[in-house]
Short mmCIF file of C-alpha atoms (C1' of nucleotides) in Angstrom, two decimals:
data_model
loop_
_atom_site.label_atom_id
_atom_site.label_comp_id
_atom_site.label_asym_id
_atom_site.label_seq_id
_atom_site.Cartn_x
_atom_site.Cartn_y
_atom_site.Cartn_z
CA MET L 2 -77.99 23.19 40.98
CA SER L 3 -79.38 22.37 37.64
CA ILE L 4 -83.10 22.15 37.53
CA HIS L 5 -83.23 23.14 33.92
CA ALA L 6 -82.85 19.59 32.66
CA SER L 7 -84.41 19.94 29.26
CA GLY L 8 -83.38 17.22 26.87
CA SER L 9 -80.96 14.37 27.11
CA CYS L 10 -77.82 13.55 25.19
CA ASP L 11 -79.74 10.96 23.27
CA GLN L 12 -82.13 13.54 21.90
CA CYS L 13 -79.56 16.28 21.46
CA SER L 14 -78.86 17.37 17.91
CA LEU L 15 -75.20 17.64 18.80
CA LYS L 16 -74.68 14.06 19.81
CA LEU L 17 -72.63 13.37 16.71
CA LEU L 18 -70.24 16.23 17.48
CA CYS L 19 -70.11 16.33 21.21
CA LEU L 20 -69.02 13.98 23.98
CA PRO L 21 -71.50 11.21 23.07
CA VAL L 22 -69.69 10.48 19.81
CA GLY L 23 -69.12 6.79 19.46
CA LEU L 24 -71.03 5.80 22.57
CA PRO L 25 -73.52 3.03 21.85
CA ASP L 26 -77.04 3.74 23.03
CA THR L 27 -76.59 1.09 25.67
CA GLU L 28 -73.92 3.26 27.30
CA LEU L 29 -75.18 6.72 26.48
CA TRP L 30 -77.48 6.83 29.48
CA GLN L 31 -74.47 6.63 31.76
CA LEU L 32 -73.12 9.84 30.32
CA ASP L 33 -76.55 11.36 30.37
CA GLU L 34 -76.81 10.65 34.03
CA ILE L 35 -73.79 12.76 34.96
CA VAL L 36 -74.47 15.65 32.63
CA GLN L 37 -76.04 18.68 34.25
CA ARG L 38 -77.90 21.11 32.08
CA ARG L 39 -77.72 24.72 33.14
CA ARG L 40 -79.85 27.75 32.58
CA PRO L 41 -78.53 30.06 29.86
CA ILE L 42 -75.66 32.42 30.49
CA PRO L 43 -76.52 35.96 29.37
CA LYS L 44 -74.34 37.73 26.84
CA GLY L 45 -71.20 39.14 28.39
CA LYS L 46 -71.37 37.02 31.54
CA VAL L 47 -68.69 34.50 32.43
CA LEU L 48 -69.19 30.76 32.58
CA PHE L 49 -66.01 30.42 34.60
CA ARG L 50 -63.33 32.84 35.53
CA MET L 51 -59.59 32.45 35.07
CA GLY L 52 -58.07 31.24 38.32
CA SER L 53 -61.26 29.70 39.63
CA PRO L 54 -61.14 26.07 40.73
CA PHE L 55 -61.77 23.43 38.13
CA ALA L 56 -64.41 20.85 38.80
CA SER L 57 -66.24 20.37 35.53
CA VAL L 58 -65.83 20.34 31.82
CA PHE L 59 -68.51 22.16 29.83
CA ALA L 60 -70.06 21.41 26.48
CA VAL L 61 -71.69 24.24 24.57
CA ARG L 62 -75.31 23.46 23.78
CA THR L 63 -76.41 26.66 22.09
CA GLY L 64 -74.75 30.02 21.59
CA SER L 65 -71.04 30.71 21.75
CA LEU L 66 -68.29 31.88 24.05
CA LYS L 67 -64.80 33.27 23.90
CA THR L 68 -61.98 32.10 26.11
CA VAL L 69 -59.69 34.83 27.37
CA LEU L 70 -56.30 34.57 28.99
CA LEU L 71 -55.37 37.57 31.12
CA SER L 72 -51.66 38.14 31.72
CA ASP L 73 -50.09 39.71 34.78
CA ASP L 74 -49.61 42.96 33.00
CA GLY L 75 -53.24 43.24 32.00
CA THR L 76 -52.80 42.08 28.44
CA GLU L 77 -55.59 39.87 27.19
CA GLN L 78 -55.51 37.13 24.63
CA VAL L 79 -58.64 35.62 23.18
CA THR L 80 -57.40 32.05 22.92
CA GLY L 81 -60.47 30.75 21.14
CA PHE L 82 -64.16 30.80 20.39
CA ALA L 83 -66.38 27.87 21.36
CA LEU L 84 -69.38 26.90 19.28
CA ALA L 85 -72.15 24.40 19.93
CA GLY L 86 -70.85 20.90 20.59
CA GLU L 87 -67.40 22.05 21.65
CA LEU L 88 -65.83 21.46 25.05
CA LEU L 89 -64.50 24.04 27.47
CA GLY L 90 -62.23 23.55 30.44
CA LEU L 91 -59.91 20.87 29.08
CA ASP L 92 -56.99 23.18 29.76
CA ALA L 93 -57.83 23.26 33.46
CA ILE L 94 -57.46 19.57 34.27
CA ASN L 95 -53.77 19.88 34.89
CA HIS L 96 -53.52 22.62 37.49
CA GLY L 97 -56.99 22.27 38.89
CA GLU L 98 -57.82 25.83 38.08
CA HIS L 99 -58.95 27.51 34.92
CA PRO L 100 -56.12 29.19 33.01
CA VAL L 101 -58.65 31.23 31.01
CA SER L 102 -62.03 32.84 31.49
CA ALA L 103 -64.99 31.85 29.35
CA VAL L 104 -67.33 34.69 28.40
CA ALA L 105 -70.64 34.24 26.61
CA LEU L 106 -70.82 36.12 23.30
CA GLU L 107 -74.59 35.79 23.22
CA SER L 108 -77.13 34.08 25.38
CA THR L 109 -75.57 30.66 25.71
CA SER L 110 -76.50 27.38 27.28
CA VAL L 111 -74.06 24.71 28.30
CA CYS L 112 -73.98 21.22 29.74
CA GLU L 113 -71.79 20.69 32.76
CA ILE L 114 -69.91 17.42 33.17
CA PRO L 115 -68.32 17.00 36.60
CA PHE L 116 -64.80 15.86 35.94
CA ASP L 117 -64.57 13.23 38.63
CA LYS L 118 -67.62 11.51 37.21
CA LEU L 119 -66.28 11.91 33.69
CA ASP L 120 -63.05 10.27 34.79
CA THR L 121 -64.88 7.38 36.38
CA LEU L 122 -66.82 6.87 33.19
CA ALA L 123 -63.58 7.03 31.22
CA GLY L 124 -62.35 4.15 33.34
CA GLN L 125 -65.43 2.10 32.64
CA LEU L 126 -66.13 2.78 28.97
CA PRO L 127 -63.14 2.41 26.65
CA GLY L 128 -64.99 4.02 23.75
CA PHE L 129 -65.77 7.06 25.81
CA ARG L 130 -62.25 7.28 27.15
CA GLN L 131 -60.80 7.12 23.66
CA HIS L 132 -63.17 9.71 22.35
CA PHE L 133 -62.41 12.07 25.19
CA MET L 134 -58.69 11.69 24.56
CA ARG L 135 -59.30 12.42 20.91
CA MET L 136 -61.10 15.62 21.83
CA MET L 137 -58.17 16.70 23.99
CA SER L 138 -55.79 15.77 21.22
CA ARG L 139 -57.79 17.77 18.71
CA GLU L 140 -57.56 20.77 20.96
CA ILE L 141 -53.76 20.49 21.00
CA ALA L 142 -53.55 20.04 17.24
CA SER L 143 -55.81 22.98 16.58
CA ASP L 144 -53.82 25.21 18.92
CA GLU L 145 -50.76 24.23 16.93
CA SER L 146 -52.42 25.32 13.69
CA LEU L 147 -53.32 28.59 15.28
CA LEU L 148 -49.73 29.01 16.39
CA ALA L 149 -48.64 28.59 12.78
CA LEU L 150 -51.21 31.18 11.77
CA LEU L 151 -49.98 33.73 14.30
CA GLY L 152 -46.35 32.94 13.73
CA GLN L 153 -46.19 32.97 9.95
CA ARG L 154 -49.13 34.67 8.30
CA SER L 155 -50.02 38.19 7.21
CA ALA L 156 -53.10 39.95 8.51
CA GLU L 157 -54.95 39.21 5.29
CA GLN L 158 -54.13 35.51 5.47
CA ARG L 159 -55.12 35.31 9.11
CA LEU L 160 -58.54 36.79 8.58
CA ALA L 161 -59.23 34.69 5.51
CA ALA L 162 -58.20 31.55 7.38
CA PHE L 163 -60.32 32.53 10.34
CA LEU L 164 -63.44 33.06 8.25
CA LEU L 165 -62.95 29.77 6.46
CA SER L 166 -62.39 27.99 9.72
CA LEU L 167 -65.64 29.39 11.10
CA SER L 168 -67.36 28.37 7.91
CA THR L 169 -66.13 24.81 8.27
CA ARG L 170 -67.26 24.63 11.84
CA PHE L 171 -70.71 25.91 11.00
CA ARG L 172 -71.03 23.39 8.21
CA ALA L 173 -70.08 20.60 10.60
CA ARG L 174 -73.06 21.74 12.66
CA GLY L 175 -75.41 21.33 9.74
CA LEU L 176 -75.58 25.05 9.03
CA VAL L 177 -74.83 26.68 5.73
CA ALA L 178 -71.14 27.27 5.22
CA ASP L 179 -71.40 30.54 3.36
CA ARG L 180 -73.68 32.64 5.48
CA PHE L 181 -73.47 33.14 9.20
CA CYS L 182 -73.44 35.63 11.98
CA LEU L 183 -70.31 36.70 13.80
CA SER L 184 -71.16 36.56 17.46
CA MET L 185 -67.88 38.19 18.38
CA SER L 186 -66.85 41.82 18.02
CA ARG L 187 -64.18 43.11 15.66
CA ALA L 188 -61.99 43.65 18.70
CA ASP L 189 -62.35 40.00 19.70
CA ILE L 190 -61.47 38.77 16.23
CA ALA L 191 -58.52 41.13 16.11
CA ASN L 192 -57.25 40.07 19.47
CA HIS L 193 -57.62 36.41 18.66
CA LEU L 194 -55.64 36.84 15.45
CA GLY L 195 -52.95 38.98 17.02
CA LEU L 196 -54.08 42.10 15.15
CA THR L 197 -55.92 45.33 15.91
CA GLN L 198 -59.52 46.18 15.47
CA GLU L 199 -58.69 48.78 12.84
CA THR L 200 -56.84 46.24 10.74
CA ILE L 201 -59.77 43.83 10.88
CA SER L 202 -62.15 46.56 9.88
CA ARG L 203 -59.98 47.56 6.94
CA LEU L 204 -59.65 43.97 5.83
CA PHE L 205 -63.41 43.46 5.93
CA THR L 206 -63.93 46.42 3.66
CA GLN L 207 -61.07 45.27 1.44
CA PHE L 208 -62.57 41.78 1.13
CA ARG L 209 -65.93 43.36 0.41
CA LYS L 210 -64.53 45.56 -2.32
CA GLN L 211 -62.81 42.55 -3.83
CA GLY L 212 -66.14 40.80 -3.94
CA LEU L 213 -65.03 38.04 -1.60
CA ILE L 214 -67.58 38.66 1.10
CA GLU L 215 -70.69 40.61 1.92
CA ILE L 216 -70.92 41.93 5.43
CA HIS L 217 -73.45 44.03 7.30
CA THR L 218 -72.15 44.65 10.79
CA ARG L 219 -72.13 41.03 11.93
CA ASP L 220 -74.04 39.25 9.21
CA LEU L 221 -71.49 37.68 6.98
CA ARG L 222 -71.74 36.01 3.63
CA LEU L 223 -68.80 34.33 1.96
CA ILE L 224 -69.13 34.93 -1.76
CA ASP L 225 -65.86 33.73 -3.21
CA MET L 226 -64.54 30.92 -1.05
CA ASP L 227 -61.98 29.86 -3.61
CA SER L 228 -60.28 33.21 -3.50
CA LEU L 229 -60.46 33.21 0.26
CA HIS L 230 -58.72 29.87 0.25
CA ARG L 231 -56.10 31.19 -2.08
CA ILE L 232 -55.52 34.16 0.18
CA ALA L 233 -55.42 32.04 3.32
CA GLY L 234 -52.67 30.08 1.65
CA ILE L 235 -53.70 26.94 3.36
CA ARG L 236 -55.91 24.25 2.11
CA PHE L 237 -57.54 24.11 5.42
CA GLU L 238 -57.35 21.50 7.71
CA PRO L 239 -59.58 23.11 10.21
CA LEU L 240 -58.06 25.91 12.11
CA SER L 241 -59.33 25.12 15.42
CA GLN L 242 -61.97 23.60 17.46
CA THR L 243 -61.64 26.67 19.53
CA ALA L 244 -60.46 28.88 16.73
CA MET S 26 -39.47 -5.63 20.30
CA SER S 27 -36.98 -3.36 21.87
CA ILE S 28 -33.67 -4.95 22.54
CA HIS S 29 -32.11 -1.72 23.65
CA ALA S 30 -33.73 -1.97 27.04
CA SER S 31 -31.34 -0.01 29.14
CA GLY S 32 -32.96 1.06 32.37
CA SER S 33 -36.52 0.88 33.53
CA CYS S 34 -38.98 3.56 34.51
CA ASP S 35 -38.35 2.73 38.12
CA GLN S 36 -34.69 3.58 37.82
CA CYS S 37 -35.14 6.50 35.46
CA SER S 38 -34.16 9.87 36.81
CA LEU S 39 -37.19 11.35 35.08
CA LYS S 40 -39.79 9.28 36.82
CA LEU S 41 -40.99 12.28 38.79
CA LEU S 42 -41.57 14.33 35.62
CA CYS S 43 -42.58 11.78 33.06
CA LEU S 44 -45.45 9.36 32.63
CA PRO S 45 -44.74 7.41 35.83
CA VAL S 46 -45.72 10.36 38.00
CA GLY S 47 -48.09 9.27 40.70
CA LEU S 48 -47.91 5.60 39.90
CA PRO S 49 -47.23 3.50 42.99
CA ASP S 50 -44.33 1.08 42.65
CA THR S 51 -46.85 -1.73 42.66
CA GLU S 52 -48.22 -0.49 39.36
CA LEU S 53 -45.14 0.98 37.78
CA TRP S 54 -44.01 -2.34 36.37
CA GLN S 55 -47.13 -2.42 34.21
CA LEU S 56 -46.10 0.76 32.51
CA ASP S 57 -42.53 -0.44 32.32
CA GLU S 58 -43.68 -3.49 30.48
CA ILE S 59 -45.19 -1.58 27.59
CA VAL S 60 -42.46 1.03 27.24
CA GLN S 61 -40.00 0.38 24.46
CA ARG S 62 -36.62 2.00 24.67
CA ARG S 63 -35.09 2.97 21.37
CA ARG S 64 -31.60 3.58 20.19
CA PRO S 65 -30.67 7.26 19.98
CA ILE S 66 -31.85 9.44 17.12
CA PRO S 67 -28.93 11.37 15.59
CA LYS S 68 -29.06 15.13 15.42
CA GLY S 69 -31.20 16.39 12.56
CA LYS S 70 -33.04 13.10 12.03
CA VAL S 71 -36.78 12.79 12.50
CA LEU S 72 -38.46 10.72 15.18
CA PHE S 73 -41.70 10.85 13.23
CA ARG S 74 -42.78 12.76 10.19
CA MET S 75 -45.84 14.93 9.73
CA GLY S 76 -48.57 12.92 8.06
CA SER S 77 -47.21 9.56 9.16
CA PRO S 78 -49.57 7.22 10.98
CA PHE S 79 -49.83 7.52 14.71
CA ALA S 80 -49.28 4.45 16.82
CA SER S 81 -47.23 5.55 19.79
CA VAL S 82 -46.60 8.38 22.13
CA PHE S 83 -42.96 9.15 22.86
CA ALA S 84 -41.24 10.36 25.99
CA VAL S 85 -37.91 12.11 25.69
CA ARG S 86 -35.25 10.36 27.75
CA THR S 87 -32.19 12.41 26.89
CA GLY S 88 -31.56 15.17 24.39
CA SER S 89 -34.19 17.38 22.80
CA LEU S 90 -36.35 17.76 19.72
CA LYS S 91 -38.31 20.39 17.88
CA THR S 92 -41.78 19.82 16.50
CA VAL S 93 -42.43 21.40 13.12
CA LEU S 94 -45.68 21.99 11.31
CA LEU S 95 -45.30 22.36 7.56
CA SER S 96 -48.05 24.21 5.68
CA ASP S 97 -49.11 23.59 2.10
CA ASP S 98 -47.30 26.64 0.90
CA GLY S 99 -44.01 25.51 2.37
CA THR S 100 -43.90 27.74 5.42
CA GLU S 101 -42.83 26.03 8.59
CA GLN S 102 -43.78 26.66 12.17
CA VAL S 103 -41.75 25.30 15.04
CA THR S 104 -44.61 24.55 17.39
CA GLY S 105 -42.43 23.56 20.31
CA PHE S 106 -39.28 22.10 21.78
CA ALA S 107 -39.36 18.89 23.79
CA LEU S 108 -36.93 18.32 26.65
CA ALA S 109 -36.25 15.23 28.73
CA GLY S 110 -39.37 13.90 30.42
CA GLU S 111 -41.76 15.52 27.97
CA LEU S 112 -44.22 13.69 25.75
CA LEU S 113 -44.51 13.86 21.99
CA GLY S 114 -47.36 12.77 19.78
CA LEU S 115 -50.32 13.78 21.94
CA ASP S 116 -51.57 15.94 19.08
CA ALA S 117 -51.84 12.88 16.83
CA ILE S 118 -54.34 10.84 18.82
CA ASN S 119 -57.28 12.55 17.19
CA HIS S 120 -56.67 12.08 13.49
CA GLY S 121 -54.46 9.06 13.77
CA GLU S 122 -51.65 10.77 11.98
CA HIS S 123 -49.01 13.15 13.16
CA PRO S 124 -49.84 16.80 12.46
CA VAL S 125 -46.20 17.78 13.01
CA SER S 126 -42.75 16.32 12.48
CA ALA S 127 -40.37 15.77 15.37
CA VAL S 128 -36.71 16.46 14.64
CA ALA S 129 -33.84 15.74 17.02
CA LEU S 130 -31.82 18.83 17.90
CA GLU S 131 -28.98 16.71 19.21
CA SER S 132 -28.44 13.02 19.69
CA THR S 133 -31.64 12.10 21.48
CA SER S 134 -33.08 8.99 23.01
CA VAL S 135 -36.76 8.40 23.56
CA CYS S 136 -39.09 5.85 25.07
CA GLU S 137 -41.90 4.65 22.87
CA ILE S 138 -45.30 3.90 24.40
CA PRO S 139 -47.70 2.13 22.03
CA PHE S 140 -50.94 4.01 22.34
CA ASP S 141 -53.26 1.02 22.37
CA LYS S 142 -51.39 -0.39 25.34
CA LEU S 143 -51.32 3.02 26.99
CA ASP S 144 -55.07 3.25 26.59
CA THR S 145 -55.61 -0.17 28.08
CA LEU S 146 -53.48 0.81 31.04
CA ALA S 147 -55.47 4.02 31.34
CA GLY S 148 -58.56 1.90 31.68
CA GLN S 149 -57.04 -0.18 34.43
CA LEU S 150 -55.14 2.33 36.52
CA PRO S 151 -57.09 5.45 37.51
CA GLY S 152 -53.98 7.21 38.75
CA PHE S 153 -52.26 6.68 35.44
CA ARG S 154 -55.31 7.77 33.48
CA GLN S 155 -55.62 10.96 35.48
CA HIS S 156 -51.98 11.77 35.13
CA PHE S 157 -52.06 11.22 31.41
CA MET S 158 -55.06 13.53 31.09
CA ARG S 159 -53.20 16.10 33.12
CA MET S 160 -50.29 15.91 30.74
CA MET S 161 -52.59 16.46 27.77
CA SER S 162 -54.27 19.30 29.59
CA ARG S 163 -50.93 20.87 30.36
CA GLU S 164 -50.07 20.76 26.71
CA ILE S 165 -53.24 22.66 25.88
CA ALA S 166 -52.66 25.24 28.58
CA SER S 167 -49.08 25.82 27.52
CA ASP S 168 -50.08 26.23 23.89
CA GLU S 169 -52.54 28.86 25.06
CA SER S 170 -49.78 30.75 26.83
CA LEU S 171 -47.70 30.61 23.71
CA LEU S 172 -50.63 31.94 21.75
CA ALA S 173 -50.76 34.89 24.10
CA LEU S 174 -47.04 35.38 23.62
CA LEU S 175 -47.32 35.42 19.83
CA GLY S 176 -50.49 37.44 19.81
CA GLN S 177 -49.60 40.23 22.19
CA ARG S 178 -45.93 40.59 22.88
CA SER S 179 -43.00 42.46 21.34
CA ALA S 180 -39.94 40.65 20.07
CA GLU S 181 -38.04 41.62 23.22
CA GLN S 182 -40.76 40.26 25.46
CA ARG S 183 -41.04 37.05 23.49
CA LEU S 184 -37.38 36.24 23.73
CA ALA S 185 -37.17 37.09 27.42
CA ALA S 186 -40.21 34.92 28.12
CA PHE S 187 -38.76 32.10 26.06
CA LEU S 188 -35.44 32.13 27.91
CA LEU S 189 -37.18 32.20 31.27
CA SER S 190 -39.44 29.37 30.23
CA LEU S 191 -36.46 27.27 29.23
CA SER S 192 -34.80 28.14 32.50
CA THR S 193 -37.82 26.94 34.45
CA ARG S 194 -37.94 23.71 32.51
CA PHE S 195 -34.27 23.02 33.13
CA ARG S 196 -34.67 23.69 36.81
CA ALA S 197 -37.57 21.24 36.97
CA ARG S 198 -35.10 18.67 35.63
CA GLY S 199 -32.69 19.31 38.46
CA LEU S 200 -30.35 21.40 36.36
CA VAL S 201 -29.19 24.87 37.17
CA ALA S 202 -31.67 27.50 36.09
CA ASP S 203 -29.21 30.16 35.05
CA ARG S 204 -26.81 28.36 32.79
CA PHE S 205 -27.67 26.06 29.95
CA CYS S 206 -27.04 25.22 26.37
CA LEU S 207 -29.42 26.09 23.59
CA SER S 208 -29.77 22.98 21.53
CA MET S 209 -31.77 24.83 18.89
CA SER S 210 -30.49 27.28 16.29
CA ARG S 211 -31.32 30.98 16.21
CA ALA S 212 -33.52 30.25 13.23
CA ASP S 213 -35.48 27.69 15.24
CA ILE S 214 -35.96 30.09 18.13
CA ALA S 215 -36.98 32.84 15.74
CA ASN S 216 -39.46 30.67 13.94
CA HIS S 217 -40.95 29.39 17.16
CA LEU S 218 -41.44 32.94 18.41
CA GLY S 219 -42.82 34.24 15.13
CA LEU S 220 -39.74 36.37 14.45
CA THR S 221 -36.69 36.27 12.17
CA GLN S 222 -33.27 35.01 12.99
CA GLU S 223 -31.81 38.48 12.51
CA THR S 224 -34.12 39.84 15.18
CA ILE S 225 -33.15 37.07 17.59
CA SER S 226 -29.50 37.71 16.97
CA ARG S 227 -29.90 41.43 17.56
CA LEU S 228 -31.84 40.80 20.74
CA PHE S 229 -29.17 38.47 22.09
CA THR S 230 -26.54 41.13 21.61
CA GLN S 231 -28.86 43.74 23.08
CA PHE S 232 -29.50 41.58 26.15
CA ARG S 233 -25.79 40.97 26.44
CA LYS S 234 -24.97 44.65 26.27
CA GLN S 235 -27.60 45.32 28.91
CA GLY S 236 -25.88 42.79 31.14
CA LEU S 237 -28.88 40.51 31.27
CA ILE S 238 -27.21 37.48 29.76
CA GLU S 239 -23.89 36.08 28.69
CA ILE S 240 -23.89 34.06 25.54
CA HIS S 241 -21.23 32.30 23.51
CA THR S 242 -22.86 30.83 20.44
CA ARG S 243 -25.15 28.40 22.24
CA ASP S 244 -23.88 28.47 25.79
CA LEU S 245 -26.18 30.75 27.68
CA ARG S 246 -26.02 32.23 31.11
CA LEU S 247 -28.84 34.26 32.57
CA ILE S 248 -27.28 36.98 34.67
CA ASP S 249 -30.17 39.23 35.59
CA MET S 250 -33.30 37.15 35.81
CA ASP S 251 -35.26 39.88 37.55
CA SER S 252 -34.81 42.23 34.64
CA LEU S 253 -35.65 39.46 32.22
CA HIS S 254 -38.86 38.87 34.13
CA ARG S 255 -39.61 42.55 34.04
CA ILE S 256 -39.06 42.64 30.29
CA ALA S 257 -41.08 39.49 29.68
CA GLY S 258 -44.17 40.80 31.34
CA ILE S 259 -44.90 44.47 31.13
CA ARG S 260 -47.03 47.12 29.42
CA PHE S 261 -50.24 47.19 27.37
CA GLU S 262 -53.78 47.99 28.42
CA PRO S 263 -56.61 45.56 28.76
CA LEU S 264 -58.96 45.24 25.89
CA SER S 265 -62.69 45.71 25.98
CA GLN S 266 -64.25 43.17 28.21
CA THR S 267 -67.48 41.98 26.77
CA ALA S 268 -68.86 40.49 23.59
"C1'" DG C 12 -86.62 62.42 19.52
"C1'" DA C 13 -82.57 64.23 21.82
"C1'" DG C 14 -78.63 62.81 23.94
"C1'" DC C 15 -75.28 59.20 24.94
"C1'" DG C 16 -72.08 55.42 24.80
"C1'" DG C 17 -70.30 51.45 22.58
"C1'" DC C 18 -68.98 49.67 18.23
"C1'" DG C 19 -67.27 50.13 13.65
"C1'" DT C 20 -65.09 52.65 9.89
"C1'" DT C 21 -61.67 55.59 7.75
"C1'" DG C 22 -57.55 58.46 7.25
"C1'" DA C 23 -52.70 60.11 8.49
"C1'" DT C 24 -48.63 58.98 10.50
"C1'" DT C 25 -45.25 56.15 12.87
"C1'" DC C 26 -42.40 52.33 14.03
"C1'" DA C 27 -41.03 47.56 15.11
"C1'" DG C 28 -39.45 44.14 12.84
"C1'" DA C 29 -38.84 42.15 8.04
"C1'" DT C 30 -35.99 42.07 4.25
"C1'" DC C 31 -31.82 42.56 1.77
"C1'" DA C 32 -26.89 42.33 1.79
"C1'" DG C 33 -22.60 41.10 3.48
"C1'" DA C 34 -19.07 40.04 6.86
"C1'" DA C 35 -17.31 37.15 10.56
"C1'" DA C 36 -17.08 33.10 13.23
"C1'" DG C 37 -17.28 28.33 13.98
"C1'" DG C 38 -16.88 23.49 12.90
"C1'" DG C 39 -16.25 19.36 10.38
"C1'" DC C 40 -12.99 17.11 7.34
"C1'" DG C 41 -9.38 16.05 3.94
"C1'" DC M 25 -3.53 23.18 8.90
"C1'" DG M 26 -6.46 25.11 5.38
"C1'" DC M 27 -10.83 24.59 3.05
"C1'" DC M 28 -15.65 24.80 2.73
"C1'" DC M 29 -20.06 25.27 4.46
"C1'" DT M 30 -23.23 26.47 7.79
"C1'" DT M 31 -24.52 29.49 11.41
"C1'" DT M 32 -24.41 33.88 13.47
"C1'" DC M 33 -23.87 38.72 13.52
"C1'" DT M 34 -24.31 43.52 11.82
"C1'" DG M 35 -25.80 47.29 8.98
"C1'" DA M 36 -29.07 49.72 5.66
"C1'" DT M 37 -33.47 50.00 3.97
"C1'" DC M 38 -38.32 49.00 3.52
"C1'" DT M 39 -43.03 48.00 4.82
"C1'" DG M 40 -47.19 46.03 7.04
"C1'" DA M 41 -49.65 46.78 10.66
"C1'" DA M 42 -49.91 49.65 14.91
"C1'" DT M 43 -51.04 53.91 16.65
"C1'" DC M 44 -53.28 58.19 16.82
"C1'" DA M 45 -57.30 60.73 15.69
"C1'" DA M 46 -61.79 61.61 14.04
"C1'" DC M 47 -66.27 60.51 12.66
"C1'" DG M 48 -70.55 57.81 11.62
"C1'" DC M 49 -73.72 54.49 13.05
"C1'" DC M 50 -76.79 52.05 15.81
"C1'" DG M 51 -79.30 50.94 19.78
"C1'" DC M 52 -80.15 52.81 24.42
"C1'" DT M 53 -82.41 55.48 27.83
"C1'" DC M 54 -84.99 59.24 29.37
#
DNA sequence: GAGCGGCGTTGATTCAGATCAGAAAGGGCG
DNA sequence: CGCCCTTTCTGATCTGAATCAACGCCGCTC
């Protein structure tokens, strides 16, 4: 049960990124009414576990998470990272259970939106329905970009594209685009990009020596974005909502 | 207006796989009314081109297509193959233009569903809305599995998994699971799996020599599915769990 | 502040799959 | 049927990233 009901969608700084997008104030309260605000999830703890029943979609309020798909043989794939304003659980609507686990990368708070109520609202408010479909669609499109990244690009290109994608997402959140903190470990980045931790580490030092970035453990600064773009080989269209 | 109106959803053999799923007969006619049936697309021709404006979702009636994402630098990624009963264009709802091109792999017929009408119907019929969301969700989940395939698996594992996945999809369409025709070229398979056509070719002969499959150009027979399953999903250790 | 464990870096070596180069097999068409 | 063109197959070689192996660093706890 959520007792921790600080804030409302109306007052939330993310309302231009998150589910409320496009909802007129006269309708926003209806969404607000079904949103449950939860107490923060500590770093390393799961929001939901792969295989667990699906009942709600989640929106990240603060912090970040990774989504991890565990295969039968024990292999893991970090399918994405979720930042503030992004939705989690869209992949679970179909089967009714989560195909991935969501793990907090830092202390993270989320809003819970019970799916049955969301669906009802989608029936009533065309604008909301359309926006929700767009968010699902964006998820598909961004997964496709990531597929192209994993299928066609060198390690160097992948990391450059990943950093630029993060940068874009931070900027969309009103943060500076050239200086941010990596909440995920090298191993998580590596896994997500289909590489190894050693390769990521080597690339970070290579980029640093080339004067493209500055990095101290997890504090990152992008110095030469143009070169990074050139390396990435893609004029980016964002990599992923969940990149 | 579509003049080529052969058949209706009600009579279509795919109605248990396609958009009509879960719609009671009393509502099916409403869907039927907005579906436009097109004349077949010849092999190699596009259904829609990357970058073109999005107006409709398409359902494959017969035949098959590949979806291709073209990057700025000219590299292509085959993001998927669409078989009968599957939807195309879901990734375009967000930006309003197609992020991929859809190319027919053989003579292929599709049904066109104008998205504005689909959305209206989604507002009116909860069952339809929920099913459509499930189809979008499934797309996301399956892209995530593919991500795991590209991120973590060897060439051998990728191809085995791909063949088994095709097999499953054919079976769901009432076809035999162990004998089918590959409508896509080796190059398409290779690209989709993040490999080269030479590797695919070598793997086919390897699988043949191991007695796992029989293959004559594009006519495939899966002989030892158990072994294919074993190949598709073994080895590797989990990766560090937290943060 | 000594010891410890998780993360990150660096170096040496290996190997899966890419690349390069042809040969063979179809397949459409005059 | 014979020609041409595309697709597929096979072999030889190369290479980017994985793997294997230490080691340093930082933040803990005791």
